PDB file of C-alpha atoms in Angstrom:
ATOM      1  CA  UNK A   1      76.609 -48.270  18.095  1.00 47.00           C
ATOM      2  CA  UNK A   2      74.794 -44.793  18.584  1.00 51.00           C
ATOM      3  CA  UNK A   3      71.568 -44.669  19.761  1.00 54.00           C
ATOM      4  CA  UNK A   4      68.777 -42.093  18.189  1.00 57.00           C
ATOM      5  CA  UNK A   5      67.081 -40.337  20.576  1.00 71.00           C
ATOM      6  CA  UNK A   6      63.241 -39.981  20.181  1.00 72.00           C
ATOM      7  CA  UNK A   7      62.123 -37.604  21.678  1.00 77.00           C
ATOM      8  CA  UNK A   8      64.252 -35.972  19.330  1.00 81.00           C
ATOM      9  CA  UNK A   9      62.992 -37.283  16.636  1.00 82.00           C
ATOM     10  CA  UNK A  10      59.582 -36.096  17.542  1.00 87.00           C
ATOM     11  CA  UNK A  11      61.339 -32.420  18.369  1.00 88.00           C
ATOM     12  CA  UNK A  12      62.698 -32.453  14.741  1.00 89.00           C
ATOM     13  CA  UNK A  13      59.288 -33.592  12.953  1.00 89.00           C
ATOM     14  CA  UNK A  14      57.130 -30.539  14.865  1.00 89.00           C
ATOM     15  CA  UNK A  15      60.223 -28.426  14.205  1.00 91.00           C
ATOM     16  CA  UNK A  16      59.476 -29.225  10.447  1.00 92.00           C
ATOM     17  CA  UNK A  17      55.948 -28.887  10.547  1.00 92.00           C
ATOM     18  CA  UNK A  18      55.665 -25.655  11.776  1.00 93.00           C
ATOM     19  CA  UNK A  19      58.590 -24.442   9.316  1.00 93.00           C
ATOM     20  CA  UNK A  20      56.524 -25.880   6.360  1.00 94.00           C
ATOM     21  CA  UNK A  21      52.890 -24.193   7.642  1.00 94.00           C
ATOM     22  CA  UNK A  22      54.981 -20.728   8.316  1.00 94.00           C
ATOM     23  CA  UNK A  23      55.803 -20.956   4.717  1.00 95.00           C
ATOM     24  CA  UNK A  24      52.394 -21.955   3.566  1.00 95.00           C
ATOM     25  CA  UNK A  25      51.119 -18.563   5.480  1.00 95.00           C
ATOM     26  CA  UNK A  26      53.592 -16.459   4.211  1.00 95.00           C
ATOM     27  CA  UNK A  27      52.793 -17.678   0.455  1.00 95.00           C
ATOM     28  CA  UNK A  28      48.953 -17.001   1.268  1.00 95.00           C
ATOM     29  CA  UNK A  29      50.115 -13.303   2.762  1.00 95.00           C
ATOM     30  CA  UNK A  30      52.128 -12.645  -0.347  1.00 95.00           C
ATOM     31  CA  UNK A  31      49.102 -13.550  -2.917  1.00 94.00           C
ATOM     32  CA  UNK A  32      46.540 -11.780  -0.271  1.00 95.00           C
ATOM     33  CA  UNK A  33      48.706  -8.411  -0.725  1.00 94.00           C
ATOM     34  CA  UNK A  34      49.339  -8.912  -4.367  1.00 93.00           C
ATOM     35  CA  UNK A  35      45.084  -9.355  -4.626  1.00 94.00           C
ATOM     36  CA  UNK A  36      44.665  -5.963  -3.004  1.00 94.00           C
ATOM     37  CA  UNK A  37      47.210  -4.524  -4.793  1.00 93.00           C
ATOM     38  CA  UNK A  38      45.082  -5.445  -8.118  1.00 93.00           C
ATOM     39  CA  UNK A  39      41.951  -4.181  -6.481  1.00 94.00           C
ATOM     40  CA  UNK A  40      43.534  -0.600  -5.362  1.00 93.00           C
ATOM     41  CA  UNK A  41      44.827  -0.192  -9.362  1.00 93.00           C
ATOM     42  CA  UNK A  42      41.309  -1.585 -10.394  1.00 93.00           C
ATOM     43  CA  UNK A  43      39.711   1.006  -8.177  1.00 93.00           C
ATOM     44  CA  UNK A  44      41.443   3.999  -9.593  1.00 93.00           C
ATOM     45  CA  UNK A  45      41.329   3.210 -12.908  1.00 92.00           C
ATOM     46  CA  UNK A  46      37.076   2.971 -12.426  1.00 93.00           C
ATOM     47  CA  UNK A  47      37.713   6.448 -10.407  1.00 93.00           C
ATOM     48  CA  UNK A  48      39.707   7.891 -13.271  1.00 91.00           C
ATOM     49  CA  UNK A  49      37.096   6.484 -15.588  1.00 89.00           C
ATOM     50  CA  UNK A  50      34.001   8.006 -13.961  1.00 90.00           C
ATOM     51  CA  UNK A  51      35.498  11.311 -13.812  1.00 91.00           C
ATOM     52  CA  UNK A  52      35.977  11.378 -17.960  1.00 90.00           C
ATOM     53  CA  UNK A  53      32.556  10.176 -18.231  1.00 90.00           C
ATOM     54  CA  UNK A  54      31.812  13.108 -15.749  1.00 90.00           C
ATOM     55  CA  UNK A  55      33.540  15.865 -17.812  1.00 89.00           C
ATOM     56  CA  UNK A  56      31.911  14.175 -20.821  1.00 89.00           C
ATOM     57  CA  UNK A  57      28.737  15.013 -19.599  1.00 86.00           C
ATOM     58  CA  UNK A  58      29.078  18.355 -18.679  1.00 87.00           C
ATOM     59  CA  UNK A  59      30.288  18.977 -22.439  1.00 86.00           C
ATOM     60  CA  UNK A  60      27.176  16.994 -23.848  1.00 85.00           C
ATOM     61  CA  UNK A  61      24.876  19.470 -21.222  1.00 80.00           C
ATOM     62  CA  UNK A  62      23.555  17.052 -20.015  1.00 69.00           C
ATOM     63  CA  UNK A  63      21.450  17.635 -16.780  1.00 53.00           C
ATOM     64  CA  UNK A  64      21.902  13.747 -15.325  1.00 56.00           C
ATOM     65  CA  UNK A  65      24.551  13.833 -12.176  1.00 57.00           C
ATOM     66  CA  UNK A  66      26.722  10.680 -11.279  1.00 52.00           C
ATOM     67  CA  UNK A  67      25.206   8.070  -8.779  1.00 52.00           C
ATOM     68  CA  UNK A  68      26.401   8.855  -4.901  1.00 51.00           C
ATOM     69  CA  UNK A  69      29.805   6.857  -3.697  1.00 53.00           C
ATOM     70  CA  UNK A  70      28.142   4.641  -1.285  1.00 49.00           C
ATOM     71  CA  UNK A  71      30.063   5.249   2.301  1.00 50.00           C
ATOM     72  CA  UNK A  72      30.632   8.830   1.192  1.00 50.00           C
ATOM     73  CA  UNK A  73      27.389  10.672   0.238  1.00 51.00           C
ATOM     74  CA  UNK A  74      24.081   9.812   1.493  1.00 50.00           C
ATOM     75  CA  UNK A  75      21.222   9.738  -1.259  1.00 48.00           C
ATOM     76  CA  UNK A  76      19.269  12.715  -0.993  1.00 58.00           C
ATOM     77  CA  UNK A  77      15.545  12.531  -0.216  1.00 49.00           C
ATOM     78  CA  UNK A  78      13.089  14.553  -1.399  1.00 55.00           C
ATOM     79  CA  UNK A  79      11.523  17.452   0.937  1.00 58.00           C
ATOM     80  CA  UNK A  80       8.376  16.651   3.119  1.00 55.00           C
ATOM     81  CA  UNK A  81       5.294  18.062   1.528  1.00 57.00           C
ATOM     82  CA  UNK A  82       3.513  20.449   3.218  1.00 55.00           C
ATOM     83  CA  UNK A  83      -0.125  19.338   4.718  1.00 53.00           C
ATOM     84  CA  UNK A  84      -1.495  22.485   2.111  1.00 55.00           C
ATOM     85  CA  UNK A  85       0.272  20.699  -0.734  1.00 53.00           C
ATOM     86  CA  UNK A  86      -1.096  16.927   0.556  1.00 55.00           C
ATOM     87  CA  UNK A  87      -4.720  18.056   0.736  1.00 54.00           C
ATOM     88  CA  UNK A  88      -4.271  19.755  -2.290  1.00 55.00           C
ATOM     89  CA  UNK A  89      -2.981  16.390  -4.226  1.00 50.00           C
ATOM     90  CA  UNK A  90      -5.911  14.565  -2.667  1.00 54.00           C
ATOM     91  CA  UNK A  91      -8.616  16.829  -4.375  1.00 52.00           C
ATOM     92  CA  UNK A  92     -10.024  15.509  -6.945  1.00 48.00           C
ATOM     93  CA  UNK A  93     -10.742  17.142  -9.861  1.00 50.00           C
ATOM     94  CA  UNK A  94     -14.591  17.839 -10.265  1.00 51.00           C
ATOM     95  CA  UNK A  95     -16.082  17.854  -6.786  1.00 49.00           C
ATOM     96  CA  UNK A  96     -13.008  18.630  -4.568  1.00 48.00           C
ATOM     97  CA  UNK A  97     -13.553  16.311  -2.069  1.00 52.00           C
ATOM     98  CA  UNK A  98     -10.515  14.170  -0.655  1.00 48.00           C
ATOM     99  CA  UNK A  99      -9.229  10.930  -2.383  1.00 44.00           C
ATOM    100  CA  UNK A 100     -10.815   8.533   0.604  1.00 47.00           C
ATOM    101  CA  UNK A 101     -14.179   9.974   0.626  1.00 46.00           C
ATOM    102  CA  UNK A 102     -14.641   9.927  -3.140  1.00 46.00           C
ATOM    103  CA  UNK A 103     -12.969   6.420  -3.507  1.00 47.00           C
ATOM    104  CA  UNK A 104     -15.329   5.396  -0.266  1.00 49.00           C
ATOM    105  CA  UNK A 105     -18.684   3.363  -1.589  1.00 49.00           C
ATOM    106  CA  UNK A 106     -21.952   4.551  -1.416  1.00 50.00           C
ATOM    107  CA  UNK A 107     -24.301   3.959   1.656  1.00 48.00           C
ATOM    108  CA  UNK A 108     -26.734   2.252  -1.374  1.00 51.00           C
ATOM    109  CA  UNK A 109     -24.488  -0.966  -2.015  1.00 50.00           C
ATOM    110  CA  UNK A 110     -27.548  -2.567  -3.141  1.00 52.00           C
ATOM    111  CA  UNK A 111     -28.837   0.414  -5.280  1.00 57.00           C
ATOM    112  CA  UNK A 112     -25.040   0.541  -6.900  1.00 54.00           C
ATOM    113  CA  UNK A 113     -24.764  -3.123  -7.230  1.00 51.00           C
ATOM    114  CA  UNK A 114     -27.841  -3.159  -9.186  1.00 55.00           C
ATOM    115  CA  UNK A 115     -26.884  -0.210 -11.281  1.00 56.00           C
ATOM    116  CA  UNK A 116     -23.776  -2.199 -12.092  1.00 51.00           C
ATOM    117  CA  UNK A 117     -25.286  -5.142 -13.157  1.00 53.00           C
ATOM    118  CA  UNK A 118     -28.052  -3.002 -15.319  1.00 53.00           C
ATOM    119  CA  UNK A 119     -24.801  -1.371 -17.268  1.00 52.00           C
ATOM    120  CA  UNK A 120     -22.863  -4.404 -17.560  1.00 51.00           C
ATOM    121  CA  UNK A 121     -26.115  -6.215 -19.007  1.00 51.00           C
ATOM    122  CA  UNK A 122     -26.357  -2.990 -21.197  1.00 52.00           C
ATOM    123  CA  UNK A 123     -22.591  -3.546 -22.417  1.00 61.00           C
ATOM    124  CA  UNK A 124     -22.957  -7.055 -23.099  1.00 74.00           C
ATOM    125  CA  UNK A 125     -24.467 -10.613 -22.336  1.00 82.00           C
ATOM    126  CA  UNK A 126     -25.233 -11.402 -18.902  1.00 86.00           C
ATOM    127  CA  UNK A 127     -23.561 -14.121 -17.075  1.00 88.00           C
ATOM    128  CA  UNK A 128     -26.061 -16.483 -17.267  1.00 87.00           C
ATOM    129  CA  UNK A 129     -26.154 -15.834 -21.317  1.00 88.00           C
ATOM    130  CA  UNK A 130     -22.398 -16.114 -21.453  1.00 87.00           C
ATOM    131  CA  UNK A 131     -21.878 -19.694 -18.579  1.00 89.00           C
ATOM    132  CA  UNK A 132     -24.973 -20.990 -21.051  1.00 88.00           C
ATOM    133  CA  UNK A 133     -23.322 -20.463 -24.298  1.00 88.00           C
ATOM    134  CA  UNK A 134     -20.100 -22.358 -22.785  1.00 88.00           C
ATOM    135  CA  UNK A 135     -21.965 -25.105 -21.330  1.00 89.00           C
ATOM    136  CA  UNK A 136     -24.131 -25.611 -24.310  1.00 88.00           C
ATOM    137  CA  UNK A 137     -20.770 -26.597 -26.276  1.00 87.00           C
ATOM    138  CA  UNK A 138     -19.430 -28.977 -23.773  1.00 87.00           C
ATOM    139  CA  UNK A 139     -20.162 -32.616 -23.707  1.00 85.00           C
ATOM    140  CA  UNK A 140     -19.721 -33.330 -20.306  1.00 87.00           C
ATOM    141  CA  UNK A 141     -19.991 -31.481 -16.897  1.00 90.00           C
ATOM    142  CA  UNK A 142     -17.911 -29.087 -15.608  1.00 89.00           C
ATOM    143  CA  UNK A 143     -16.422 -27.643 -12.420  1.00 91.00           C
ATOM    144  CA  UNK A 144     -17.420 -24.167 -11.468  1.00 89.00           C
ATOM    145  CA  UNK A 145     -13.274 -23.323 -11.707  1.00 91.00           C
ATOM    146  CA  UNK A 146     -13.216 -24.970 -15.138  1.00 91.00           C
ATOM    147  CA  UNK A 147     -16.366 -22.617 -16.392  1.00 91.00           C
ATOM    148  CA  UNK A 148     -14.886 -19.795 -14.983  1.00 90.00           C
ATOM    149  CA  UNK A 149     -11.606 -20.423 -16.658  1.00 91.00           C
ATOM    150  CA  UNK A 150     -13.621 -21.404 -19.730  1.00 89.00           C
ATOM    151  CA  UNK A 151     -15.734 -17.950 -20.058  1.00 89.00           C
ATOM    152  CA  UNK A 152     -12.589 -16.128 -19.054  1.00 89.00           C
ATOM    153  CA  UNK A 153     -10.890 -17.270 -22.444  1.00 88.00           C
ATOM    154  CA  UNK A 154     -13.497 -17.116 -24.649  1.00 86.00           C
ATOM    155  CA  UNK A 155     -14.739 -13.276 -23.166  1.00 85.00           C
ATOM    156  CA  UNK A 156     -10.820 -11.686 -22.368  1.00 85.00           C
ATOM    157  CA  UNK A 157     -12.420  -8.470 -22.030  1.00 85.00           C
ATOM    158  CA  UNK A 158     -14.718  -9.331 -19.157  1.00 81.00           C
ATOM    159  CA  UNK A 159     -13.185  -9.424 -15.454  1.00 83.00           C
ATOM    160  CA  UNK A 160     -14.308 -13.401 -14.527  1.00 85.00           C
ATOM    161  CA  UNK A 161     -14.180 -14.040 -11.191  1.00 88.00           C
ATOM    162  CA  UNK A 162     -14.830 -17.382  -9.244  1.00 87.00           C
ATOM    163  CA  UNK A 163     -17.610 -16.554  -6.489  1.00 90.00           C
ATOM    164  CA  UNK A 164     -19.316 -14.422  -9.440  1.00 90.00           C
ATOM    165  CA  UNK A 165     -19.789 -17.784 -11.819  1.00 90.00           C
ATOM    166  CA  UNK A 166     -20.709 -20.158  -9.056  1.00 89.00           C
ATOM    167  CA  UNK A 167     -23.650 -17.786  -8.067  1.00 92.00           C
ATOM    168  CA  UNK A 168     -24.536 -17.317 -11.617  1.00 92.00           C
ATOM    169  CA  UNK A 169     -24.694 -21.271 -11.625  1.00 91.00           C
ATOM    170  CA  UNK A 170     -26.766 -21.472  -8.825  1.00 91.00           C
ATOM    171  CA  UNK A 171     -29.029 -19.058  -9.968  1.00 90.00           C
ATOM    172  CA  UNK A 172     -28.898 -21.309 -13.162  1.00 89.00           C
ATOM    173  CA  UNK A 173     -30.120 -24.268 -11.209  1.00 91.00           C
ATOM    174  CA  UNK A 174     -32.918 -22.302  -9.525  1.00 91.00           C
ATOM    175  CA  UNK A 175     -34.565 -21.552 -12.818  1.00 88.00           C
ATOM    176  CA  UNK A 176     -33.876 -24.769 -14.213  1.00 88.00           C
ATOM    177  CA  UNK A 177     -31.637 -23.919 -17.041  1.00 89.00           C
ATOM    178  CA  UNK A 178     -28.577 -25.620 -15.714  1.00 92.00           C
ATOM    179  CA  UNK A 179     -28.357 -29.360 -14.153  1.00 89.00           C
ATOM    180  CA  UNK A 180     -25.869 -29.711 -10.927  1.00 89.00           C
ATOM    181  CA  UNK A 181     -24.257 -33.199 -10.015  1.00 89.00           C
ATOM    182  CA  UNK A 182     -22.135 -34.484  -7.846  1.00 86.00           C
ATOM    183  CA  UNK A 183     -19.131 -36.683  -7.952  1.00 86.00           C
ATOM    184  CA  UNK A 184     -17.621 -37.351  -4.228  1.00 85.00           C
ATOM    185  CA  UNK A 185     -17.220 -33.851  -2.753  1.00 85.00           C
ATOM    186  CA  UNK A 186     -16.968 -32.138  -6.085  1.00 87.00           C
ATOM    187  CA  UNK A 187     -19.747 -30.238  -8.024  1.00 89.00           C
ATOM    188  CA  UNK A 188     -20.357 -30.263 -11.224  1.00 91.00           C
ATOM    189  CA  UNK A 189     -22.589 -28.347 -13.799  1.00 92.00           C
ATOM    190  CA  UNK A 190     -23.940 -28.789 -17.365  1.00 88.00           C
ATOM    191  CA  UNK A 191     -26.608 -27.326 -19.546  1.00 88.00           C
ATOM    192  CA  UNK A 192     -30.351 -28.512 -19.243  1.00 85.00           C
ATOM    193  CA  UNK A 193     -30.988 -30.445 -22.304  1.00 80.00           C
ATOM    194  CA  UNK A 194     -33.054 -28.672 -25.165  1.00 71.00           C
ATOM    195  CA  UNK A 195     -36.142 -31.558 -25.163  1.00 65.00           C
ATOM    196  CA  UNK A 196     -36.309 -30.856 -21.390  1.00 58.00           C
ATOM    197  CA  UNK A 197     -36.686 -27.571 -21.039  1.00 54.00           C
ATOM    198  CA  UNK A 198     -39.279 -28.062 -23.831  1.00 52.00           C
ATOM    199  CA  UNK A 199     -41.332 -30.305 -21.929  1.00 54.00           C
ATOM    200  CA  UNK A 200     -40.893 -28.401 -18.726  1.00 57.00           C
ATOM    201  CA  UNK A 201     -42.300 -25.232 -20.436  1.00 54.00           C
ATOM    202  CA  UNK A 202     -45.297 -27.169 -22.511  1.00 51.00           C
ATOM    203  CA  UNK A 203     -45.966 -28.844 -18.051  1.00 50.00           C
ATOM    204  CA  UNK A 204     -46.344 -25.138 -17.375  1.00 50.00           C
ATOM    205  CA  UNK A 205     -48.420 -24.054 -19.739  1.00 48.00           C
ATOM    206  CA  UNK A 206     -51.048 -26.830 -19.615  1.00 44.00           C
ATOM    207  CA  UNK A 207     -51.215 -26.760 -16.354  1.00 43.00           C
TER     208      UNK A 207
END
């Protein structure tokens, strides 16, 4: 009776292995080189298409040049200005001085604020008119974000801003038009009643 050897056996089963993973690579060469085979015809045929589109062009007139091939021209940049040109640019048009100095604000902040807010009255209700017509049609007391969001849509063309409302409301509570409450570590504003700002103003004029 013959004997099998095993170490043979174990010889024969590697021996198989490495025949069956040789194949496997050379399939995955094969399809890898049949891949960039594709690509190469892919590529010339875009080439060969660019340059009819190029010719095409030229016959239209028209002045628009093809995009650079990236790895083969750089993309050109346009020439550094001259510091003549640059000061020049920064001019502006009726006094001549630089871009920064007229775009720089005035030593008077508090003279130019109050200009502003004597031409914005002039182009419209103030902010007090406008956060008391919104809180006179609300039934319940708002947020300082909610008013704010609340003016914003009813006045689109007016720039609302946050900080602006909330000061407008607590210049509302200083002259008693406008009640603040609070609920936890939120604030929250409504319109003085009607009957109590009439009783407050018949108090101040007995007295």
């Amino acid at each position: 009776m013959t004997k099998t050897n095993p170490a043979a056996g174990v010889q024969a089963e590697y021996a198989q292995k490495v025949a069956d993973d040789l194949a496997a690579n050379q399939r995955e060469q094969d399809r890898v080189r049949g891949e960039l085979t594709r690509l190469r015809d892919e590529l010339v045929q875009l080439e060969e298409s660019g340059q009819v589109l190029v010719k095409m062009q030229g016959v239209l007139g028209t002045s628009s040049k093809p995009a650079a091939k990236s790895g083969k021209k750089g993309v050109k940049v346009p020439a550094a200005r001259s510091p003549k040109s640059e000061a020049a640019a920064k001019k502006t048009p009726k006094t001549g001085r630089s871009a920064k100095t007229a775009a720089a604000p005035s030593p008077r902040g508090k003279t130019g604020a109050k200009k502003a807010a004597t031409e914005q009255r002039a182009s419209g209700p103030s902010w007090i008119e406008l956060i008391g017509a919104y809180l006179a049609g609300q039934s319940e007391p708002k947020s300082s974000t909610e008013i704010a969001a609340g003016v914003a849509e009813a006045n689109p063309q007016r720039g609302v801003q946050v900080t602006v409302v909330r000061n407008t409301l607590e210049q509302g509570v200083a002259r008693g038009v406008i009640e603040r409450s609070k609920q936890g570590r939120s604030v929250y504003y409504q319109a003085v009643p009607a009957s109590t700002e009439a009783a407050d103003g018949s108090k101040e004029t007995v007295a």
